[in-house]
mmCIF file of C-alpha atoms in Angstrom:
data_model
loop_
_atom_site.group_PDB
_atom_site.id
_atom_site.type_symbol
_atom_site.label_atom_id
_atom_site.label_comp_id
_atom_site.label_asym_id
_atom_site.label_seq_id
_atom_site.Cartn_x
_atom_site.Cartn_y
_atom_site.Cartn_z
ATOM 1 C CA MET A 1 7.066 21.973 -11.453
ATOM 2 C CA GLU A 2 6.910 18.009 -10.248
ATOM 3 C CA LYS A 3 7.934 15.796 -12.952
ATOM 4 C CA SER A 4 7.589 11.836 -12.855
ATOM 5 C CA LYS A 5 8.725 9.711 -15.560
ATOM 6 C CA ARG A 6 8.223 5.770 -15.994
ATOM 7 C CA TYR A 7 10.512 3.390 -16.921
ATOM 8 C CA GLU A 8 9.848 -0.611 -17.710
ATOM 9 C CA ILE A 9 11.157 -3.596 -19.627
ATOM 10 C CA SER A 10 8.175 -4.663 -22.220
ATOM 11 C CA TYR A 11 8.103 -8.355 -23.241
ATOM 12 C CA GLU A 12 9.686 -7.286 -26.518
ATOM 13 C CA GLN A 13 12.750 -5.807 -24.506
ATOM 14 C CA TYR A 14 12.572 -9.175 -22.317
ATOM 15 C CA ASP A 15 12.536 -11.531 -25.345
ATOM 16 C CA ARG A 16 15.642 -9.307 -26.744
ATOM 17 C CA GLY A 17 17.901 -9.999 -23.735
ATOM 18 C CA VAL A 18 17.389 -6.375 -22.346
ATOM 19 C CA THR A 19 17.850 -7.031 -18.422
ATOM 20 C CA PRO A 20 17.501 -4.849 -15.468
ATOM 21 C CA LYS A 21 20.969 -3.140 -15.414
ATOM 22 C CA ASP A 22 20.081 -1.880 -18.867
ATOM 23 C CA MET A 23 16.676 -0.208 -17.642
ATOM 24 C CA MET A 24 19.120 1.602 -14.736
ATOM 25 C CA ASP A 25 21.566 2.442 -16.816
ATOM 26 C CA GLU A 26 18.992 4.175 -19.150
ATOM 27 C CA ILE A 27 17.262 5.854 -16.999
ATOM 28 C CA LEU A 28 21.395 6.961 -14.884
ATOM 29 C CA SER A 29 21.821 8.622 -18.375
ATOM 30 C CA ASP A 30 18.638 10.075 -19.245
ATOM 31 C CA PRO A 31 19.098 13.726 -20.338
ATOM 32 C CA GLU A 32 15.908 13.962 -17.990
ATOM 33 C CA LEU A 33 17.002 12.710 -14.926
ATOM 34 C CA GLY A 34 17.948 16.048 -13.597
ATOM 35 C CA GLN A 35 14.211 17.299 -14.095
ATOM 36 C CA LEU A 36 12.128 14.375 -12.097
ATOM 37 C CA ASN A 37 11.369 14.453 -8.983
ATOM 38 C CA GLU A 38 9.480 11.022 -9.206
ATOM 39 C CA ILE A 39 10.448 7.954 -10.794
ATOM 40 C CA ILE A 40 8.295 4.732 -10.939
ATOM 41 C CA ILE A 41 9.242 1.749 -11.979
ATOM 42 C CA GLY A 42 7.128 -0.682 -13.927
ATOM 43 C CA CYS A 43 7.633 -4.408 -15.005
ATOM 44 C CA TRP A 44 11.857 -5.322 -14.920
ATOM 45 C CA GLY A 45 11.102 -8.545 -17.579
ATOM 46 C CA ASP A 46 11.017 -11.378 -15.129
ATOM 47 C CA SER A 47 8.877 -9.606 -12.208
ATOM 48 C CA TRP A 48 7.594 -13.069 -11.553
ATOM 49 C CA ASP A 49 10.922 -14.429 -11.070
ATOM 50 C CA GLY A 50 13.872 -12.369 -11.248
ATOM 51 C CA GLY A 51 13.026 -9.976 -8.349
ATOM 52 C CA CYS A 52 14.068 -6.097 -8.634
ATOM 53 C CA GLN A 53 17.073 -6.703 -5.581
ATOM 54 C CA GLU A 54 19.189 -5.259 -8.592
ATOM 55 C CA ILE A 55 17.048 -2.393 -9.098
ATOM 56 C CA VAL A 56 17.128 -1.784 -5.670
ATOM 57 C CA ASP A 57 20.740 -1.624 -5.642
ATOM 58 C CA ARG A 58 21.473 0.598 -8.100
ATOM 59 C CA PHE A 59 19.395 2.941 -6.263
ATOM 60 C CA VAL A 60 21.908 2.504 -3.686
ATOM 61 C CA GLU A 61 24.849 2.576 -5.140
ATOM 62 C CA ASP A 62 24.478 5.832 -7.405
ATOM 63 C CA ALA A 63 22.384 7.473 -4.542
ATOM 64 C CA ASP A 64 24.232 10.662 -5.397
ATOM 65 C CA LYS A 65 22.677 10.430 -9.001
ATOM 66 C CA PHE A 66 19.669 10.175 -7.410
ATOM 67 C CA SER A 67 19.675 12.786 -4.490
ATOM 68 C CA HIS A 68 16.638 15.314 -6.474
ATOM 69 C CA ILE A 69 14.526 11.883 -6.235
ATOM 70 C CA GLU A 70 11.510 12.614 -3.679
ATOM 71 C CA LYS A 71 8.878 9.861 -4.658
ATOM 72 C CA LEU A 72 9.826 5.951 -5.934
ATOM 73 C CA PHE A 73 7.447 3.586 -7.158
ATOM 74 C CA ILE A 74 8.761 0.058 -7.542
ATOM 75 C CA GLY A 75 6.703 -2.090 -9.371
ATOM 76 C CA ASP A 76 4.218 -0.546 -10.973
ATOM 77 C CA MET A 77 2.628 -2.946 -13.296
ATOM 78 C CA GLY A 78 -1.196 -4.849 -14.218
ATOM 79 C CA TYR A 79 -1.755 -7.910 -14.004
ATOM 80 C CA GLU A 80 -1.392 -8.249 -17.839
ATOM 81 C CA GLU A 81 2.474 -8.110 -17.130
ATOM 82 C CA CYS A 82 2.497 -10.027 -13.628
ATOM 83 C CA GLU A 83 0.328 -10.987 -11.142
ATOM 84 C CA VAL A 84 0.381 -8.717 -8.326
ATOM 85 C CA SER A 85 1.055 -12.022 -6.221
ATOM 86 C CA TRP A 86 3.643 -12.747 -8.568
ATOM 87 C CA ILE A 87 5.261 -10.287 -8.295
ATOM 88 C CA ILE A 88 9.016 -10.503 -6.606
ATOM 89 C CA GLN A 89 10.315 -7.392 -4.610
ATOM 90 C CA ALA A 90 14.013 -6.748 -2.653
ATOM 91 C CA ASP A 91 15.565 -5.948 0.677
ATOM 92 C CA TYR A 92 14.943 -2.049 1.133
ATOM 93 C CA SER A 93 17.098 -1.378 4.278
ATOM 94 C CA ARG A 94 20.253 -0.209 2.777
ATOM 95 C CA LEU A 95 17.719 2.508 1.248
ATOM 96 C CA TRP A 96 16.568 4.604 3.695
ATOM 97 C CA ALA A 97 19.797 5.632 5.115
ATOM 98 C CA VAL A 98 20.981 6.642 1.460
ATOM 99 C CA MET A 99 18.158 8.584 0.071
ATOM 100 C CA PRO A 100 17.172 10.676 3.190
ATOM 101 C CA GLN A 101 15.483 13.438 0.608
ATOM 102 C CA LEU A 102 12.690 10.534 -0.409
ATOM 103 C CA LYS A 103 9.187 11.775 0.717
ATOM 104 C CA GLU A 104 7.102 9.089 -0.640
ATOM 105 C CA LEU A 105 7.747 4.969 -1.509
ATOM 106 C CA THR A 106 5.611 3.247 -2.910
ATOM 107 C CA ILE A 107 5.886 -0.508 -3.230
ATOM 108 C CA LYS A 108 4.090 -3.214 -5.094
ATOM 109 C CA GLY A 109 4.892 -6.635 -4.327
ATOM 110 C CA SER A 110 4.954 -8.441 -1.216
ATOM 111 C CA THR A 111 6.874 -11.792 -2.206
ATOM 112 C CA ASP A 112 10.780 -11.563 -0.925
ATOM 113 C CA LEU A 113 10.072 -8.132 0.371
ATOM 114 C CA SER A 114 11.683 -6.881 3.730
ATOM 115 C CA LEU A 115 12.371 -3.243 4.734
ATOM 116 C CA GLY A 116 15.499 -3.964 7.011
ATOM 117 C CA GLU A 117 15.454 -1.378 10.030
ATOM 118 C CA ILE A 118 13.382 1.225 9.364
ATOM 119 C CA CYS A 119 14.410 5.160 10.227
ATOM 120 C CA HIS A 120 14.085 8.077 7.674
ATOM 121 C CA GLU A 121 13.486 11.616 9.157
ATOM 122 C CA ASN A 122 11.972 12.636 5.656
ATOM 123 C CA LEU A 123 9.256 10.297 4.692
ATOM 124 C CA GLU A 124 5.880 11.036 4.293
ATOM 125 C CA ALA A 125 4.300 8.437 2.331
ATOM 126 C CA LEU A 126 4.631 4.689 2.531
ATOM 127 C CA THR A 127 2.072 2.477 0.455
ATOM 128 C CA ILE A 128 2.286 -1.552 -0.117
ATOM 129 C CA ILE A 129 0.291 -2.620 -2.490
ATOM 130 C CA CYS A 130 0.117 -6.534 -2.230
ATOM 131 C CA GLY A 131 -2.538 -9.606 -1.977
ATOM 132 C CA GLY A 132 -1.097 -10.474 1.371
ATOM 133 C CA LEU A 133 1.483 -8.322 3.716
ATOM 134 C CA PRO A 134 3.174 -10.736 5.518
ATOM 135 C CA HIS A 135 4.462 -10.785 9.072
ATOM 136 C CA ASN A 136 7.852 -9.417 8.850
ATOM 137 C CA ILE A 137 6.187 -6.289 7.544
ATOM 138 C CA PHE A 138 4.346 -5.605 10.396
ATOM 139 C CA GLU A 139 6.926 -6.322 12.873
ATOM 140 C CA GLU A 140 9.529 -3.857 10.643
ATOM 141 C CA LEU A 141 7.098 -1.462 10.523
ATOM 142 C CA GLN A 142 6.057 -1.632 14.647
ATOM 143 C CA HIS A 143 9.712 -0.434 15.108
ATOM 144 C CA ALA A 144 10.093 2.057 12.323
ATOM 145 C CA LYS A 145 11.407 5.025 13.126
ATOM 146 C CA LEU A 146 9.514 7.779 11.079
ATOM 147 C CA PRO A 147 9.235 11.006 12.592
ATOM 148 C CA ASN A 148 7.232 12.987 9.608
ATOM 149 C CA LEU A 149 4.899 9.621 8.377
ATOM 150 C CA ARG A 150 2.192 11.541 7.471
ATOM 151 C CA LYS A 151 0.517 8.654 4.979
ATOM 152 C CA LEU A 152 0.213 4.517 5.476
ATOM 153 C CA LEU A 153 -1.287 2.603 3.007
ATOM 154 C CA LEU A 154 -1.299 -1.356 3.920
ATOM 155 C CA TYR A 155 -2.925 -3.740 1.661
ATOM 156 C CA ILE A 156 -3.383 -6.629 3.579
ATOM 157 C CA GLY A 157 -4.460 -9.274 1.569
ATOM 158 C CA VAL A 158 -5.046 -12.927 1.982
ATOM 159 C CA PRO A 159 -3.550 -15.798 3.235
ATOM 160 C CA ASP A 160 -3.137 -17.699 0.113
ATOM 161 C CA TYR A 161 -0.985 -15.016 -1.224
ATOM 162 C CA GLY A 162 1.163 -13.594 1.738
ATOM 163 C CA PHE A 163 -1.284 -12.699 5.122
ATOM 164 C CA ASP A 164 0.200 -14.558 7.741
ATOM 165 C CA GLY A 165 -1.523 -13.199 10.649
ATOM 166 C CA ASP A 166 -5.641 -11.808 11.815
ATOM 167 C CA GLU A 167 -6.561 -8.876 13.109
ATOM 168 C CA THR A 168 -4.293 -9.168 16.286
ATOM 169 C CA THR A 169 -1.364 -8.692 13.549
ATOM 170 C CA VAL A 170 -2.366 -5.575 13.165
ATOM 171 C CA LYS A 171 -3.459 -4.490 16.164
ATOM 172 C CA ALA A 172 -0.338 -4.766 17.686
ATOM 173 C CA LEU A 173 1.348 -2.965 15.112
ATOM 174 C CA LEU A 174 -0.890 -0.008 15.579
ATOM 175 C CA ASP A 175 -0.398 -0.638 19.411
ATOM 176 C CA SER A 176 3.058 -0.220 19.138
ATOM 177 C CA ALA A 177 4.084 1.882 15.864
ATOM 178 C CA ASP A 178 5.281 5.458 16.463
ATOM 179 C CA PHE A 179 4.144 8.125 13.843
ATOM 180 C CA PRO A 180 3.340 11.409 15.255
ATOM 181 C CA LYS A 181 2.029 13.053 12.548
ATOM 182 C CA LEU A 182 -0.002 10.574 10.599
ATOM 183 C CA GLU A 183 -2.717 11.997 8.909
ATOM 184 C CA TYR A 184 -4.071 9.225 6.502
ATOM 185 C CA LEU A 185 -4.466 5.850 7.662
ATOM 186 C CA GLY A 186 -5.126 3.234 5.523
ATOM 187 C CA ILE A 187 -5.466 -0.713 6.401
ATOM 188 C CA VAL A 188 -7.242 -2.416 3.271
ATOM 189 C CA ASP A 189 -7.744 -5.138 0.977
ATOM 190 C CA SER A 190 -8.928 -7.977 3.280
ATOM 191 C CA GLU A 191 -11.165 -10.344 3.824
ATOM 192 C CA ILE A 192 -11.315 -9.950 7.640
ATOM 193 C CA GLN A 193 -12.449 -6.056 7.269
ATOM 194 C CA ASP A 194 -15.615 -6.101 9.791
ATOM 195 C CA GLU A 195 -12.740 -7.416 12.228
ATOM 196 C CA LEU A 196 -10.119 -4.790 11.236
ATOM 197 C CA THR A 197 -12.334 -2.109 10.964
ATOM 198 C CA ARG A 198 -13.083 -2.509 15.104
ATOM 199 C CA VAL A 199 -8.968 -2.934 15.427
ATOM 200 C CA VAL A 200 -8.296 0.370 13.375
ATOM 201 C CA LEU A 201 -11.570 2.329 15.613
ATOM 202 C CA GLU A 202 -9.832 1.483 18.702
ATOM 203 C CA SER A 203 -6.377 2.583 17.904
ATOM 204 C CA ARG A 204 -4.916 5.597 19.340
ATOM 205 C CA PHE A 205 -4.351 7.083 15.615
ATOM 206 C CA MET A 206 -8.109 7.823 15.558
ATOM 207 C CA ASP A 207 -7.364 10.885 17.989
ATOM 208 C CA GLN A 208 -4.702 12.173 14.951
ATOM 209 C CA ILE A 209 -5.970 11.575 11.293
ATOM 210 C CA HIS A 210 -7.887 13.026 9.374
ATOM 211 C CA THR A 211 -8.635 10.556 6.566
ATOM 212 C CA LEU A 212 -9.798 7.059 7.199
ATOM 213 C CA ASP A 213 -9.495 4.337 4.506
ATOM 214 C CA LEU A 214 -11.044 1.047 5.038
ATOM 215 C CA SER A 215 -11.776 0.352 1.205
ATOM 216 C CA CYS A 216 -11.195 -3.154 -1.025
ATOM 217 C CA GLY A 217 -11.923 -5.499 1.364
ATOM 218 C CA THR A 218 -15.101 -7.694 2.509
ATOM 219 C CA LEU A 219 -16.640 -4.911 5.038
ATOM 220 C CA THR A 220 -20.515 -5.705 5.941
ATOM 221 C CA ASP A 221 -22.841 -3.828 7.534
ATOM 222 C CA LYS A 222 -21.104 -5.240 10.992
ATOM 223 C CA GLY A 223 -18.150 -3.599 10.284
ATOM 224 C CA ALA A 224 -20.438 -0.312 9.337
ATOM 225 C CA GLU A 225 -22.156 0.086 12.495
ATOM 226 C CA LEU A 226 -19.198 0.171 13.980
ATOM 227 C CA ILE A 227 -18.024 3.310 12.468
ATOM 228 C CA LEU A 228 -21.115 5.061 12.753
ATOM 229 C CA GLU A 229 -21.188 4.211 16.998
ATOM 230 C CA LYS A 230 -17.330 5.142 17.368
ATOM 231 C CA LEU A 231 -16.637 7.944 14.760
ATOM 232 C CA SER A 232 -18.539 10.580 16.567
ATOM 233 C CA LYS A 233 -15.866 9.996 19.032
ATOM 234 C CA TYR A 234 -13.289 11.795 16.182
ATOM 235 C CA PRO A 235 -14.060 15.141 14.933
ATOM 236 C CA LYS A 236 -10.752 15.243 13.225
ATOM 237 C CA ILE A 237 -11.940 13.079 10.336
ATOM 238 C CA LYS A 238 -13.131 14.030 7.653
ATOM 239 C CA THR A 239 -12.723 11.943 5.078
ATOM 240 C CA LEU A 240 -13.669 7.857 4.727
ATOM 241 C CA ASP A 241 -12.804 5.839 1.758
ATOM 242 C CA LEU A 242 -15.275 2.716 1.913
ATOM 243 C CA HIS A 243 -14.828 1.983 -1.672
ATOM 244 C CA PHE A 244 -15.452 -1.615 -2.686
ATOM 245 C CA HIS A 245 -17.486 -3.370 -0.259
ATOM 246 C CA TYR A 246 -20.449 -5.056 0.604
ATOM 247 C CA LEU A 247 -22.554 -3.059 2.530
ATOM 248 C CA SER A 248 -26.805 -2.971 2.048
ATOM 249 C CA ASP A 249 -28.285 -0.137 -0.149
ATOM 250 C CA GLU A 250 -29.869 0.545 3.792
ATOM 251 C CA MET A 251 -26.566 0.600 5.337
ATOM 252 C CA MET A 252 -24.896 3.082 2.737
ATOM 253 C CA ALA A 253 -27.840 5.169 3.121
ATOM 254 C CA ARG A 254 -27.391 5.645 6.858
ATOM 255 C CA LEU A 255 -24.096 6.335 6.681
ATOM 256 C CA LYS A 256 -24.799 9.303 4.204
ATOM 257 C CA ASN A 257 -27.564 10.589 6.608
ATOM 258 C CA GLU A 258 -25.697 10.405 10.124
ATOM 259 C CA LEU A 259 -22.263 11.221 9.333
ATOM 260 C CA THR A 260 -22.937 14.629 7.030
ATOM 261 C CA ASP A 261 -19.923 16.196 8.193
ATOM 262 C CA ILE A 262 -17.598 13.894 6.535
ATOM 263 C CA THR A 263 -16.678 13.208 2.882
ATOM 264 C CA ILE A 264 -17.735 8.745 2.456
ATOM 265 C CA ASP A 265 -16.480 7.363 -0.562
ATOM 266 C CA LEU A 266 -18.821 4.395 -0.957
ATOM 267 C CA SER A 267 -18.329 3.814 -4.360
ATOM 268 C CA GLU A 268 -18.139 0.104 -6.076
ATOM 269 C CA GLN A 269 -20.377 -1.730 -4.238
ATOM 270 C CA ASN A 270 -20.306 -5.703 -3.980
ATOM 271 C CA GLU A 271 -22.788 -8.327 -3.507
ATOM 272 C CA LYS A 272 -22.428 -11.545 -1.319
ATOM 273 C CA GLU A 273 -22.434 -14.932 -3.497
ATOM 274 C CA VAL A 274 -23.777 -17.520 -1.358
ATOM 275 C CA TYR A 275 -22.969 -21.056 -2.864
ATOM 276 C CA ARG A 276 -23.760 -24.468 -1.204
ATOM 277 C CA GLY A 277 -25.356 -22.928 2.017
ATOM 278 C CA LYS A 278 -21.827 -20.600 2.373
ATOM 279 C CA VAL A 279 -21.709 -16.566 2.078
ATOM 280 C CA TRP A 280 -18.484 -15.642 -0.530
ATOM 281 C CA MET A 281 -16.566 -12.465 -0.220
ATOM 282 C CA ASN A 282 -13.401 -11.360 -2.128
ATOM 283 C CA ALA A 283 -11.674 -8.744 -1.191
ATOM 284 C CA MET A 284 -10.849 -6.626 -4.189
ATOM 285 C CA LEU A 285 -6.865 -7.663 -4.701
ATOM 286 C CA THR A 286 -5.347 -10.873 -4.364
ATOM 287 C CA GLU A 287 -4.167 -12.411 -6.677
#
């Protein structure tokens, strides 16, 4: 039976001087540690200032004590604790070699994030949740050796909070990356979601995935037209996640009526705002 446990430093503990080292000491002395298969790290006190390098380094240095951990989530915190754009992350380059059993890695926050040279035989799912994904992460993923990766979910975000590319940045990743077992592709949370929809639909991964996630961004009827035009070419697609979007009622009806063999999530419809003659739309998660 799978068992997960979440650890964090509360505001009260932080005020009392509890540090990330103390939290990691607590994890290592936890009598339940040997029964866990997943560890979730929440707020580490000064998540907006101090980063989590010490936490990641302890997973590396005490890797023998975490050899049974198959799922790791570092940065699981809401905006009340720390805005996603403020979370200072870490360098994960040493983690790949010392945790070969790891199957799922979820990272929240992209400031100071580095994945290094990614080489891992068993990782099946990689999720990066952020308000803006910087170019170095795209470049590191382009060269990643992840032969068993089945799920890739990337929050693209916006320039104000770290995304320093455009649709060609995502295209370069999808053109170069080698994930032979990928089944779930999520390119989400972008203010250029229509453009990224075209890039994704024209990528070679469309021939192998069963789940396409284009949610949480500024998808409009323009992007949905592309989906209707191209998705019939890819019979393996069984699930289409478009939740949080800017589609019209008419387009939502067309998607439901024309893509009858696909399970579609069209929840969280948003309306465009017009201010001084300019149309404004926002991705779901930015700051």
